[in-house]
Amino acid sequence: MQVRRSDRLISHQRFFHGESVSANGDRDVAWFTPKGREKTEQDWRNDQARAVALRLQLPVQGSGETNAATLILLNAHTGDIDFTLPDPPAGLIWQKVLDTADATFRPDGGPGSSNAAAMAVSGRSLICLRAVAPAA
């Protein structure tokens, strides 16, 4: 519940429509395969697929052109699946804020930020990442 309340994208009060929110064409909602590419109609029809990534993104109003983004990696398979992460908005890195497979994980328990291009998600679990500014 804490993650949901603290993330303005997860608790957003309007529907996302796939609208462009950045100069590079990123949309407010996008779905990805574990290989890091946007899902196609054929991907959606694959009844063997057991994993998906969801990116929610909004432009931040005010100074600077930084986007707020949240990435959710979902694995319904019994085994671990490696996800290739889509790039975070310019100047930001992904920070893990939730890992349902790790009972000891605490979002405030360490840096948790990563420039990693990939991440393993344990079977039948999800990981939630938030785009943040890198530590100085």
mmCIF file of N, CA and C in Angstrom:
data_model
loop_
_atom_site.group_PDB
_atom_site.id
_atom_site.type_symbol
_atom_site.label_atom_id
_atom_site.label_comp_id
_atom_site.label_asym_id
_atom_site.label_seq_id
_atom_site.Cartn_x
_atom_site.Cartn_y
_atom_site.Cartn_z
ATOM 1 N N MET A 1 0.820 -1.189 0.000
ATOM 2 C CA MET A 1 0.000 0.000 0.000
ATOM 3 C C MET A 1 0.871 1.263 0.000
ATOM 4 N N GLN A 2 1.990 1.220 0.718
ATOM 5 C CA GLN A 2 2.854 2.388 0.794
ATOM 6 C C GLN A 2 3.364 2.784 -0.589
ATOM 7 N N VAL A 3 3.737 1.794 -1.394
ATOM 8 C CA VAL A 3 4.228 2.087 -2.749
ATOM 9 C C VAL A 3 3.120 2.725 -3.564
ATOM 10 N N ARG A 4 1.929 2.177 -3.504
ATOM 11 C CA ARG A 4 0.811 2.731 -4.272
ATOM 12 C C ARG A 4 0.529 4.182 -3.871
ATOM 13 N N ARG A 5 0.509 4.449 -2.587
ATOM 14 C CA ARG A 5 0.228 5.807 -2.123
ATOM 15 C C ARG A 5 1.337 6.786 -2.466
ATOM 16 N N SER A 6 2.575 6.307 -2.509
ATOM 17 C CA SER A 6 3.700 7.206 -2.738
ATOM 18 C C SER A 6 4.012 7.409 -4.220
ATOM 19 N N ASP A 7 3.357 6.686 -5.098
ATOM 20 C CA ASP A 7 3.647 6.781 -6.527
ATOM 21 C C ASP A 7 2.488 7.455 -7.239
ATOM 22 N N ARG A 8 2.724 8.668 -7.722
ATOM 23 C CA ARG A 8 1.639 9.427 -8.335
ATOM 24 C C ARG A 8 1.145 8.815 -9.631
ATOM 25 N N LEU A 9 1.931 7.944 -10.254
ATOM 26 C CA LEU A 9 1.487 7.299 -11.482
ATOM 27 C C LEU A 9 0.570 6.111 -11.203
ATOM 28 N N ILE A 10 0.907 5.321 -10.198
ATOM 29 C CA ILE A 10 0.067 4.169 -9.856
ATOM 30 C C ILE A 10 -1.267 4.636 -9.292
ATOM 31 N N SER A 11 -1.267 5.725 -8.554
ATOM 32 C CA SER A 11 -2.505 6.229 -7.954
ATOM 33 C C SER A 11 -3.134 7.351 -8.779
ATOM 34 N N HIS A 12 -2.720 7.486 -10.037
ATOM 35 C CA HIS A 12 -3.216 8.533 -10.927
ATOM 36 C C HIS A 12 -4.733 8.425 -11.080
ATOM 37 N N GLN A 13 -5.415 9.553 -11.158
ATOM 38 C CA GLN A 13 -6.870 9.571 -11.154
ATOM 39 C C GLN A 13 -7.515 9.582 -12.536
ATOM 40 N N ARG A 14 -6.732 9.483 -13.603
ATOM 41 C CA ARG A 14 -7.331 9.438 -14.940
ATOM 42 C C ARG A 14 -6.780 8.238 -15.698
ATOM 43 N N PHE A 15 -7.449 7.888 -16.780
ATOM 44 C CA PHE A 15 -6.988 6.773 -17.610
ATOM 45 C C PHE A 15 -5.805 7.204 -18.455
ATOM 46 N N PHE A 16 -4.919 6.277 -18.724
ATOM 47 C CA PHE A 16 -3.822 6.501 -19.653
ATOM 48 C C PHE A 16 -4.319 6.091 -21.040
ATOM 49 N N HIS A 17 -3.882 6.825 -22.078
ATOM 50 C CA HIS A 17 -4.412 6.594 -23.425
ATOM 51 C C HIS A 17 -3.348 6.329 -24.477
ATOM 52 N N GLY A 18 -2.099 6.165 -24.091
ATOM 53 C CA GLY A 18 -1.045 5.948 -25.075
ATOM 54 C C GLY A 18 -0.616 7.224 -25.771
ATOM 55 N N GLU A 19 -0.843 8.355 -25.129
ATOM 56 C CA GLU A 19 -0.484 9.651 -25.702
ATOM 57 C C GLU A 19 0.995 9.949 -25.492
ATOM 58 N N SER A 20 1.598 10.640 -26.452
ATOM 59 C CA SER A 20 3.010 11.017 -26.342
ATOM 60 C C SER A 20 3.182 12.023 -25.202
ATOM 61 N N VAL A 21 4.222 11.780 -24.371
ATOM 62 C CA VAL A 21 4.482 12.675 -23.238
ATOM 63 C C VAL A 21 5.904 13.223 -23.253
ATOM 64 N N SER A 22 6.668 12.906 -24.296
ATOM 65 C CA SER A 22 8.040 13.401 -24.354
ATOM 66 C C SER A 22 8.438 13.653 -25.797
ATOM 67 N N ALA A 23 9.521 14.406 -25.955
ATOM 68 C CA ALA A 23 10.013 14.748 -27.284
ATOM 69 C C ALA A 23 10.464 13.507 -28.057
ATOM 70 N N ASN A 24 10.883 12.449 -27.350
ATOM 71 C CA ASN A 24 11.349 11.239 -28.047
ATOM 72 C C ASN A 24 10.211 10.275 -28.377
ATOM 73 N N GLY A 25 8.983 10.657 -28.091
ATOM 74 C CA GLY A 25 7.829 9.838 -28.465
ATOM 75 C C GLY A 25 7.352 8.860 -27.417
ATOM 76 N N ASP A 26 7.982 8.833 -26.222
ATOM 77 C CA ASP A 26 7.489 7.954 -25.165
ATOM 78 C C ASP A 26 6.027 8.287 -24.888
ATOM 79 N N ARG A 27 5.240 7.222 -24.663
ATOM 80 C CA ARG A 27 3.814 7.405 -24.399
ATOM 81 C C ARG A 27 3.504 7.260 -22.919
ATOM 82 N N ASP A 28 2.342 7.751 -22.501
ATOM 83 C CA ASP A 28 1.987 7.707 -21.084
ATOM 84 C C ASP A 28 1.802 6.275 -20.574
ATOM 85 N N VAL A 29 1.464 5.342 -21.455
ATOM 86 C CA VAL A 29 1.378 3.933 -21.085
ATOM 87 C C VAL A 29 1.957 3.107 -22.225
ATOM 88 N N ALA A 30 2.805 2.156 -21.876
ATOM 89 C CA ALA A 30 3.395 1.272 -22.879
ATOM 90 C C ALA A 30 3.625 -0.095 -22.248
ATOM 91 N N TRP A 31 3.410 -1.144 -23.043
ATOM 92 C CA TRP A 31 3.587 -2.524 -22.612
ATOM 93 C C TRP A 31 4.779 -3.108 -23.347
ATOM 94 N N PHE A 32 5.612 -3.882 -22.651
ATOM 95 C CA PHE A 32 6.833 -4.430 -23.214
ATOM 96 C C PHE A 32 6.909 -5.933 -22.975
ATOM 97 N N THR A 33 7.610 -6.615 -23.871
ATOM 98 C CA THR A 33 7.932 -8.029 -23.668
ATOM 99 C C THR A 33 9.135 -8.092 -22.723
ATOM 100 N N PRO A 34 9.448 -9.257 -22.188
ATOM 101 C CA PRO A 34 10.658 -9.365 -21.363
ATOM 102 C C PRO A 34 11.936 -8.999 -22.129
ATOM 103 N N LYS A 35 11.911 -9.062 -23.440
ATOM 104 C CA LYS A 35 13.084 -8.697 -24.245
ATOM 105 C C LYS A 35 13.228 -7.183 -24.397
ATOM 106 N N GLY A 36 12.304 -6.406 -23.830
ATOM 107 C CA GLY A 36 12.426 -4.957 -23.817
ATOM 108 C C GLY A 36 11.841 -4.235 -25.013
ATOM 109 N N ARG A 37 11.118 -4.937 -25.867
ATOM 110 C CA ARG A 37 10.496 -4.251 -26.997
ATOM 111 C C ARG A 37 8.999 -4.134 -26.748
ATOM 112 N N GLU A 38 8.408 -3.097 -27.330
ATOM 113 C CA GLU A 38 6.969 -2.904 -27.134
ATOM 114 C C GLU A 38 6.198 -4.084 -27.703
ATOM 115 N N LYS A 39 5.155 -4.472 -26.989
ATOM 116 C CA LYS A 39 4.354 -5.614 -27.410
ATOM 117 C C LYS A 39 3.601 -5.304 -28.702
ATOM 118 N N THR A 40 3.536 -6.309 -29.556
ATOM 119 C CA THR A 40 2.788 -6.225 -30.807
ATOM 120 C C THR A 40 1.479 -6.991 -30.640
ATOM 121 N N GLU A 41 0.618 -6.892 -31.631
ATOM 122 C CA GLU A 41 -0.633 -7.659 -31.621
ATOM 123 C C GLU A 41 -0.332 -9.161 -31.503
ATOM 124 N N GLN A 42 0.688 -9.617 -32.209
ATOM 125 C CA GLN A 42 1.079 -11.024 -32.156
ATOM 126 C C GLN A 42 1.528 -11.409 -30.747
ATOM 127 N N ASP A 43 2.271 -10.517 -30.075
ATOM 128 C CA ASP A 43 2.691 -10.790 -28.691
ATOM 129 C C ASP A 43 1.473 -10.960 -27.778
ATOM 130 N N TRP A 44 0.469 -10.111 -27.953
ATOM 131 C CA TRP A 44 -0.725 -10.189 -27.110
ATOM 132 C C TRP A 44 -1.486 -11.489 -27.336
ATOM 133 N N ARG A 45 -1.402 -12.039 -28.537
ATOM 134 C CA ARG A 45 -2.118 -13.274 -28.869
ATOM 135 C C ARG A 45 -1.357 -14.539 -28.471
ATOM 136 N N ASN A 46 -0.130 -14.404 -28.009
ATOM 137 C CA ASN A 46 0.689 -15.547 -27.618
ATOM 138 C C ASN A 46 0.198 -16.083 -26.271
ATOM 139 N N ASP A 47 -0.510 -17.220 -26.316
ATOM 140 C CA ASP A 47 -1.070 -17.760 -25.077
ATOM 141 C C ASP A 47 -0.033 -18.458 -24.198
ATOM 142 N N GLN A 48 1.224 -18.514 -24.660
ATOM 143 C CA GLN A 48 2.311 -19.080 -23.855
ATOM 144 C C GLN A 48 3.079 -18.005 -23.079
ATOM 145 N N ALA A 49 2.832 -16.744 -23.392
ATOM 146 C CA ALA A 49 3.534 -15.650 -22.710
ATOM 147 C C ALA A 49 3.095 -15.594 -21.253
ATOM 148 N N ARG A 50 4.066 -15.491 -20.368
ATOM 149 C CA ARG A 50 3.782 -15.469 -18.926
ATOM 150 C C ARG A 50 4.406 -14.263 -18.230
ATOM 151 N N ALA A 51 4.892 -13.300 -19.016
ATOM 152 C CA ALA A 51 5.543 -12.140 -18.402
ATOM 153 C C ALA A 51 5.304 -10.907 -19.270
ATOM 154 N N VAL A 52 5.243 -9.754 -18.601
ATOM 155 C CA VAL A 52 5.014 -8.491 -19.291
ATOM 156 C C VAL A 52 5.560 -7.358 -18.422
ATOM 157 N N ALA A 53 5.941 -6.273 -19.074
ATOM 158 C CA ALA A 53 6.359 -5.067 -18.351
ATOM 159 C C ALA A 53 5.416 -3.937 -18.735
ATOM 160 N N LEU A 54 5.073 -3.111 -17.780
ATOM 161 C CA LEU A 54 4.188 -1.967 -17.976
ATOM 162 C C LEU A 54 4.930 -0.715 -17.551
ATOM 163 N N ARG A 55 5.026 0.277 -18.463
ATOM 164 C CA ARG A 55 5.628 1.566 -18.111
ATOM 165 C C ARG A 55 4.545 2.632 -18.141
ATOM 166 N N LEU A 56 4.430 3.357 -17.041
ATOM 167 C CA LEU A 56 3.546 4.515 -16.945
ATOM 168 C C LEU A 56 4.433 5.743 -16.870
ATOM 169 N N GLN A 57 4.085 6.786 -17.618
ATOM 170 C CA GLN A 57 4.969 7.952 -17.672
ATOM 171 C C GLN A 57 4.151 9.222 -17.885
ATOM 172 N N LEU A 58 4.523 10.255 -17.171
ATOM 173 C CA LEU A 58 3.889 11.566 -17.306
ATOM 174 C C LEU A 58 4.948 12.652 -17.298
ATOM 175 N N PRO A 59 4.708 13.743 -18.036
ATOM 176 C CA PRO A 59 5.642 14.866 -17.929
ATOM 177 C C PRO A 59 5.444 15.546 -16.573
ATOM 178 N N VAL A 60 6.544 16.004 -15.988
ATOM 179 C CA VAL A 60 6.471 16.731 -14.731
ATOM 180 C C VAL A 60 6.271 18.202 -15.062
ATOM 181 N N GLN A 61 5.258 18.798 -14.489
ATOM 182 C CA GLN A 61 4.985 20.219 -14.731
ATOM 183 C C GLN A 61 5.914 21.060 -13.870
ATOM 184 N N GLY A 62 6.384 22.166 -14.416
ATOM 185 C CA GLY A 62 7.264 23.056 -13.657
ATOM 186 C C GLY A 62 8.610 23.166 -14.308
ATOM 187 N N SER A 63 9.618 23.435 -13.502
ATOM 188 C CA SER A 63 10.953 23.667 -14.047
ATOM 189 C C SER A 63 11.555 22.391 -14.607
ATOM 190 N N GLY A 64 12.165 22.508 -15.764
ATOM 191 C CA GLY A 64 12.806 21.361 -16.402
ATOM 192 C C GLY A 64 11.819 20.506 -17.159
ATOM 193 N N GLU A 65 12.305 19.686 -18.051
ATOM 194 C CA GLU A 65 11.480 18.784 -18.848
ATOM 195 C C GLU A 65 11.741 17.338 -18.449
ATOM 196 N N THR A 66 11.646 17.039 -17.177
ATOM 197 C CA THR A 66 11.872 15.686 -16.698
ATOM 198 C C THR A 66 10.537 14.957 -16.616
ATOM 199 N N ASN A 67 10.530 13.698 -16.980
ATOM 200 C CA ASN A 67 9.309 12.899 -16.901
ATOM 201 C C ASN A 67 9.330 12.027 -15.666
ATOM 202 N N ALA A 68 8.160 11.827 -15.089
ATOM 203 C CA ALA A 68 8.002 10.858 -14.013
ATOM 204 C C ALA A 68 7.658 9.533 -14.675
ATOM 205 N N ALA A 69 8.274 8.444 -14.240
ATOM 206 C CA ALA A 69 7.999 7.141 -14.838
ATOM 207 C C ALA A 69 8.042 6.044 -13.788
ATOM 208 N N THR A 70 7.169 5.062 -13.977
ATOM 209 C CA THR A 70 7.123 3.867 -13.153
ATOM 210 C C THR A 70 7.126 2.675 -14.095
ATOM 211 N N LEU A 71 7.895 1.650 -13.757
ATOM 212 C CA LEU A 71 7.982 0.442 -14.569
ATOM 213 C C LEU A 71 7.644 -0.743 -13.676
ATOM 214 N N ILE A 72 6.677 -1.545 -14.113
ATOM 215 C CA ILE A 72 6.262 -2.723 -13.354
ATOM 216 C C ILE A 72 6.569 -3.954 -14.193
ATOM 217 N N LEU A 73 7.364 -4.871 -13.621
ATOM 218 C CA LEU A 73 7.749 -6.116 -14.279
ATOM 219 C C LEU A 73 6.955 -7.240 -13.637
ATOM 220 N N LEU A 74 6.139 -7.941 -14.418
ATOM 221 C CA LEU A 74 5.271 -8.997 -13.894
ATOM 222 C C LEU A 74 5.666 -10.340 -14.488
ATOM 223 N N ASN A 75 5.857 -11.330 -13.620
ATOM 224 C CA ASN A 75 6.227 -12.675 -14.054
ATOM 225 C C ASN A 75 5.233 -13.674 -13.474
ATOM 226 N N ALA A 76 4.379 -14.241 -14.324
ATOM 227 C CA ALA A 76 3.413 -15.249 -13.886
ATOM 228 C C ALA A 76 3.939 -16.662 -14.082
ATOM 229 N N HIS A 77 5.131 -16.798 -14.646
ATOM 230 C CA HIS A 77 5.751 -18.107 -14.863
ATOM 231 C C HIS A 77 6.283 -18.638 -13.528
ATOM 232 N N THR A 78 6.507 -19.942 -13.442
ATOM 233 C CA THR A 78 7.028 -20.522 -12.197
ATOM 234 C C THR A 78 8.518 -20.270 -12.011
ATOM 235 N N GLY A 79 9.259 -20.068 -13.108
ATOM 236 C CA GLY A 79 10.697 -19.828 -13.021
ATOM 237 C C GLY A 79 11.043 -18.362 -13.187
ATOM 238 N N ASP A 80 12.293 -18.049 -12.907
ATOM 239 C CA ASP A 80 12.778 -16.676 -13.077
ATOM 240 C C ASP A 80 12.782 -16.302 -14.556
ATOM 241 N N ILE A 81 12.541 -15.024 -14.834
ATOM 242 C CA ILE A 81 12.605 -14.494 -16.196
ATOM 243 C C ILE A 81 13.459 -13.235 -16.166
ATOM 244 N N ASP A 82 14.395 -13.155 -17.104
ATOM 245 C CA ASP A 82 15.224 -11.959 -17.260
ATOM 246 C C ASP A 82 14.490 -10.945 -18.132
ATOM 247 N N PHE A 83 14.384 -9.727 -17.639
ATOM 248 C CA PHE A 83 13.763 -8.634 -18.374
ATOM 249 C C PHE A 83 14.840 -7.665 -18.841
ATOM 250 N N THR A 84 14.774 -7.262 -20.088
ATOM 251 C CA THR A 84 15.576 -6.148 -20.588
ATOM 252 C C THR A 84 14.754 -4.898 -20.305
ATOM 253 N N LEU A 85 15.325 -3.956 -19.569
ATOM 254 C CA LEU A 85 14.584 -2.776 -19.152
ATOM 255 C C LEU A 85 14.560 -1.714 -20.249
ATOM 256 N N PRO A 86 13.382 -1.108 -20.489
ATOM 257 C CA PRO A 86 13.366 0.048 -21.378
ATOM 258 C C PRO A 86 14.108 1.200 -20.694
ATOM 259 N N ASP A 87 14.633 2.110 -21.486
ATOM 260 C CA ASP A 87 15.354 3.245 -20.906
ATOM 261 C C ASP A 87 14.432 4.088 -20.046
ATOM 262 N N PRO A 88 14.939 4.576 -18.899
ATOM 263 C CA PRO A 88 14.161 5.545 -18.121
ATOM 264 C C PRO A 88 14.192 6.890 -18.842
ATOM 265 N N PRO A 89 13.375 7.838 -18.424
ATOM 266 C CA PRO A 89 13.450 9.175 -19.024
ATOM 267 C C PRO A 89 14.868 9.743 -18.906
ATOM 268 N N ALA A 90 15.208 10.630 -19.814
ATOM 269 C CA ALA A 90 16.555 11.220 -19.874
ATOM 270 C C ALA A 90 16.989 11.772 -18.521
ATOM 271 N N GLY A 91 18.217 11.420 -18.128
ATOM 272 C CA GLY A 91 18.806 11.935 -16.899
ATOM 273 C C GLY A 91 18.394 11.192 -15.643
ATOM 274 N N LEU A 92 17.567 10.158 -15.769
ATOM 275 C CA LEU A 92 17.095 9.416 -14.603
ATOM 276 C C LEU A 92 17.568 7.971 -14.677
ATOM 277 N N ILE A 93 17.489 7.276 -13.549
ATOM 278 C CA ILE A 93 17.797 5.850 -13.491
ATOM 279 C C ILE A 93 16.629 5.147 -12.790
ATOM 280 N N TRP A 94 16.551 3.830 -12.990
ATOM 281 C CA TRP A 94 15.489 3.061 -12.341
ATOM 282 C C TRP A 94 15.878 2.740 -10.899
ATOM 283 N N GLN A 95 14.935 2.904 -9.967
ATOM 284 C CA GLN A 95 15.127 2.551 -8.560
ATOM 285 C C GLN A 95 14.047 1.544 -8.174
ATOM 286 N N LYS A 96 14.476 0.417 -7.632
ATOM 287 C CA LYS A 96 13.514 -0.605 -7.199
ATOM 288 C C LYS A 96 12.788 -0.108 -5.955
ATOM 289 N N VAL A 97 11.459 -0.166 -5.987
ATOM 290 C CA VAL A 97 10.660 0.248 -4.827
ATOM 291 C C VAL A 97 9.824 -0.890 -4.262
ATOM 292 N N LEU A 98 9.748 -2.020 -5.004
ATOM 293 C CA LEU A 98 8.987 -3.169 -4.523
ATOM 294 C C LEU A 98 9.481 -4.420 -5.223
ATOM 295 N N ASP A 99 9.643 -5.497 -4.452
ATOM 296 C CA ASP A 99 9.983 -6.809 -5.002
ATOM 297 C C ASP A 99 9.203 -7.830 -4.189
ATOM 298 N N THR A 100 8.143 -8.390 -4.765
ATOM 299 C CA THR A 100 7.272 -9.284 -4.002
ATOM 300 C C THR A 100 7.915 -10.634 -3.700
ATOM 301 N N ALA A 101 9.029 -10.957 -4.346
ATOM 302 C CA ALA A 101 9.711 -12.225 -4.086
ATOM 303 C C ALA A 101 10.754 -12.116 -2.981
ATOM 304 N N ASP A 102 11.036 -10.920 -2.523
ATOM 305 C CA ASP A 102 12.088 -10.704 -1.524
ATOM 306 C C ASP A 102 11.465 -10.148 -0.248
ATOM 307 N N ALA A 103 11.231 -11.039 0.717
ATOM 308 C CA ALA A 103 10.578 -10.634 1.965
ATOM 309 C C ALA A 103 11.414 -9.656 2.774
ATOM 310 N N THR A 104 12.721 -9.599 2.514
ATOM 311 C CA THR A 104 13.588 -8.695 3.273
ATOM 312 C C THR A 104 13.766 -7.342 2.580
ATOM 313 N N PHE A 105 13.268 -7.192 1.354
ATOM 314 C CA PHE A 105 13.473 -5.942 0.625
ATOM 315 C C PHE A 105 12.728 -4.796 1.298
ATOM 316 N N ARG A 106 13.421 -3.681 1.445
ATOM 317 C CA ARG A 106 12.840 -2.443 1.963
ATOM 318 C C ARG A 106 13.246 -1.323 1.017
ATOM 319 N N PRO A 107 12.290 -0.533 0.515
ATOM 320 C CA PRO A 107 12.654 0.522 -0.428
ATOM 321 C C PRO A 107 13.590 1.563 0.169
ATOM 322 N N ASP A 108 13.594 1.699 1.495
ATOM 323 C CA ASP A 108 14.478 2.668 2.138
ATOM 324 C C ASP A 108 15.713 1.992 2.735
ATOM 325 N N GLY A 109 15.921 0.714 2.407
ATOM 326 C CA GLY A 109 17.006 -0.041 3.006
ATOM 327 C C GLY A 109 18.328 0.052 2.273
ATOM 328 N N GLY A 110 18.447 0.901 1.295
ATOM 329 C CA GLY A 110 19.692 1.027 0.551
ATOM 330 C C GLY A 110 19.446 1.778 -0.729
ATOM 331 N N PRO A 111 20.489 1.987 -1.507
ATOM 332 C CA PRO A 111 20.319 2.795 -2.703
ATOM 333 C C PRO A 111 19.330 2.203 -3.688
ATOM 334 N N GLY A 112 19.416 0.925 -3.997
ATOM 335 C CA GLY A 112 18.449 0.280 -4.873
ATOM 336 C C GLY A 112 18.393 0.832 -6.276
ATOM 337 N N SER A 113 19.165 1.856 -6.584
ATOM 338 C CA SER A 113 19.144 2.454 -7.909
ATOM 339 C C SER A 113 20.102 1.705 -8.815
ATOM 340 N N SER A 114 19.784 1.722 -10.085
ATOM 341 C CA SER A 114 20.582 0.928 -10.986
ATOM 342 C C SER A 114 20.583 1.504 -12.389
ATOM 343 N N ASN A 115 21.721 1.418 -13.025
ATOM 344 C CA ASN A 115 21.813 1.717 -14.445
ATOM 345 C C ASN A 115 21.751 0.418 -15.228
ATOM 346 N N ALA A 116 21.352 -0.668 -14.574
ATOM 347 C CA ALA A 116 21.316 -1.978 -15.212
ATOM 348 C C ALA A 116 20.391 -1.963 -16.416
ATOM 349 N N ALA A 117 20.780 -2.718 -17.419
ATOM 350 C CA ALA A 117 19.964 -2.832 -18.624
ATOM 351 C C ALA A 117 18.998 -4.004 -18.518
ATOM 352 N N ALA A 118 19.212 -4.880 -17.516
ATOM 353 C CA ALA A 118 18.365 -6.059 -17.354
ATOM 354 C C ALA A 118 18.166 -6.364 -15.877
ATOM 355 N N MET A 119 17.117 -7.122 -15.597
ATOM 356 C CA MET A 119 16.811 -7.488 -14.213
ATOM 357 C C MET A 119 16.069 -8.816 -14.217
ATOM 358 N N ALA A 120 16.439 -9.723 -13.328
ATOM 359 C CA ALA A 120 15.748 -11.004 -13.190
ATOM 360 C C ALA A 120 14.557 -10.826 -12.246
ATOM 361 N N VAL A 121 13.421 -11.380 -12.662
ATOM 362 C CA VAL A 121 12.221 -11.347 -11.835
ATOM 363 C C VAL A 121 11.886 -12.790 -11.471
ATOM 364 N N SER A 122 11.803 -13.053 -10.191
ATOM 365 C CA SER A 122 11.509 -14.403 -9.701
ATOM 366 C C SER A 122 10.137 -14.859 -10.172
ATOM 367 N N GLY A 123 9.965 -16.174 -10.205
ATOM 368 C CA GLY A 123 8.688 -16.745 -10.616
ATOM 369 C C GLY A 123 7.541 -16.267 -9.753
ATOM 370 N N ARG A 124 6.420 -16.027 -10.413
ATOM 371 C CA ARG A 124 5.175 -15.607 -9.752
ATOM 372 C C ARG A 124 5.370 -14.419 -8.822
ATOM 373 N N SER A 125 6.014 -13.398 -9.361
ATOM 374 C CA SER A 125 6.252 -12.190 -8.564
ATOM 375 C C SER A 125 6.270 -10.961 -9.464
ATOM 376 N N LEU A 126 6.430 -9.820 -8.846
ATOM 377 C CA LEU A 126 6.576 -8.581 -9.602
ATOM 378 C C LEU A 126 7.603 -7.696 -8.938
ATOM 379 N N ILE A 127 8.182 -6.832 -9.765
ATOM 380 C CA ILE A 127 9.110 -5.809 -9.290
ATOM 381 C C ILE A 127 8.601 -4.477 -9.810
ATOM 382 N N CYS A 128 8.585 -3.481 -8.953
ATOM 383 C CA CYS A 128 8.181 -2.141 -9.329
ATOM 384 C C CYS A 128 9.403 -1.233 -9.241
ATOM 385 N N LEU A 129 9.656 -0.493 -10.312
ATOM 386 C CA LEU A 129 10.782 0.445 -10.388
ATOM 387 C C LEU A 129 10.240 1.854 -10.617
ATOM 388 N N ARG A 130 10.948 2.830 -10.076
ATOM 389 C CA ARG A 130 10.582 4.235 -10.265
ATOM 390 C C ARG A 130 11.793 4.968 -10.845
ATOM 391 N N ALA A 131 11.554 5.850 -11.797
ATOM 392 C CA ALA A 131 12.638 6.659 -12.369
ATOM 393 C C ALA A 131 12.974 7.788 -11.403
ATOM 394 N N VAL A 132 14.260 7.844 -11.026
ATOM 395 C CA VAL A 132 14.733 8.850 -10.069
ATOM 396 C C VAL A 132 16.028 9.451 -10.570
ATOM 397 N N ALA A 133 16.376 10.606 -10.020
ATOM 398 C CA ALA A 133 17.670 11.219 -10.335
ATOM 399 C C ALA A 133 18.778 10.411 -9.673
ATOM 400 N N PRO A 134 19.897 10.202 -10.375
ATOM 401 C CA PRO A 134 21.001 9.453 -9.757
ATOM 402 C C PRO A 134 21.554 10.205 -8.555
ATOM 403 N N ALA A 135 22.043 9.446 -7.583
ATOM 404 C CA ALA A 135 22.646 10.071 -6.391
ATOM 405 C C ALA A 135 23.898 10.831 -6.808
ATOM 406 N N ALA A 136 24.105 11.959 -6.179
ATOM 407 C CA ALA A 136 25.273 12.792 -6.509
ATOM 408 C C ALA A 136 26.560 12.191 -6.042
#
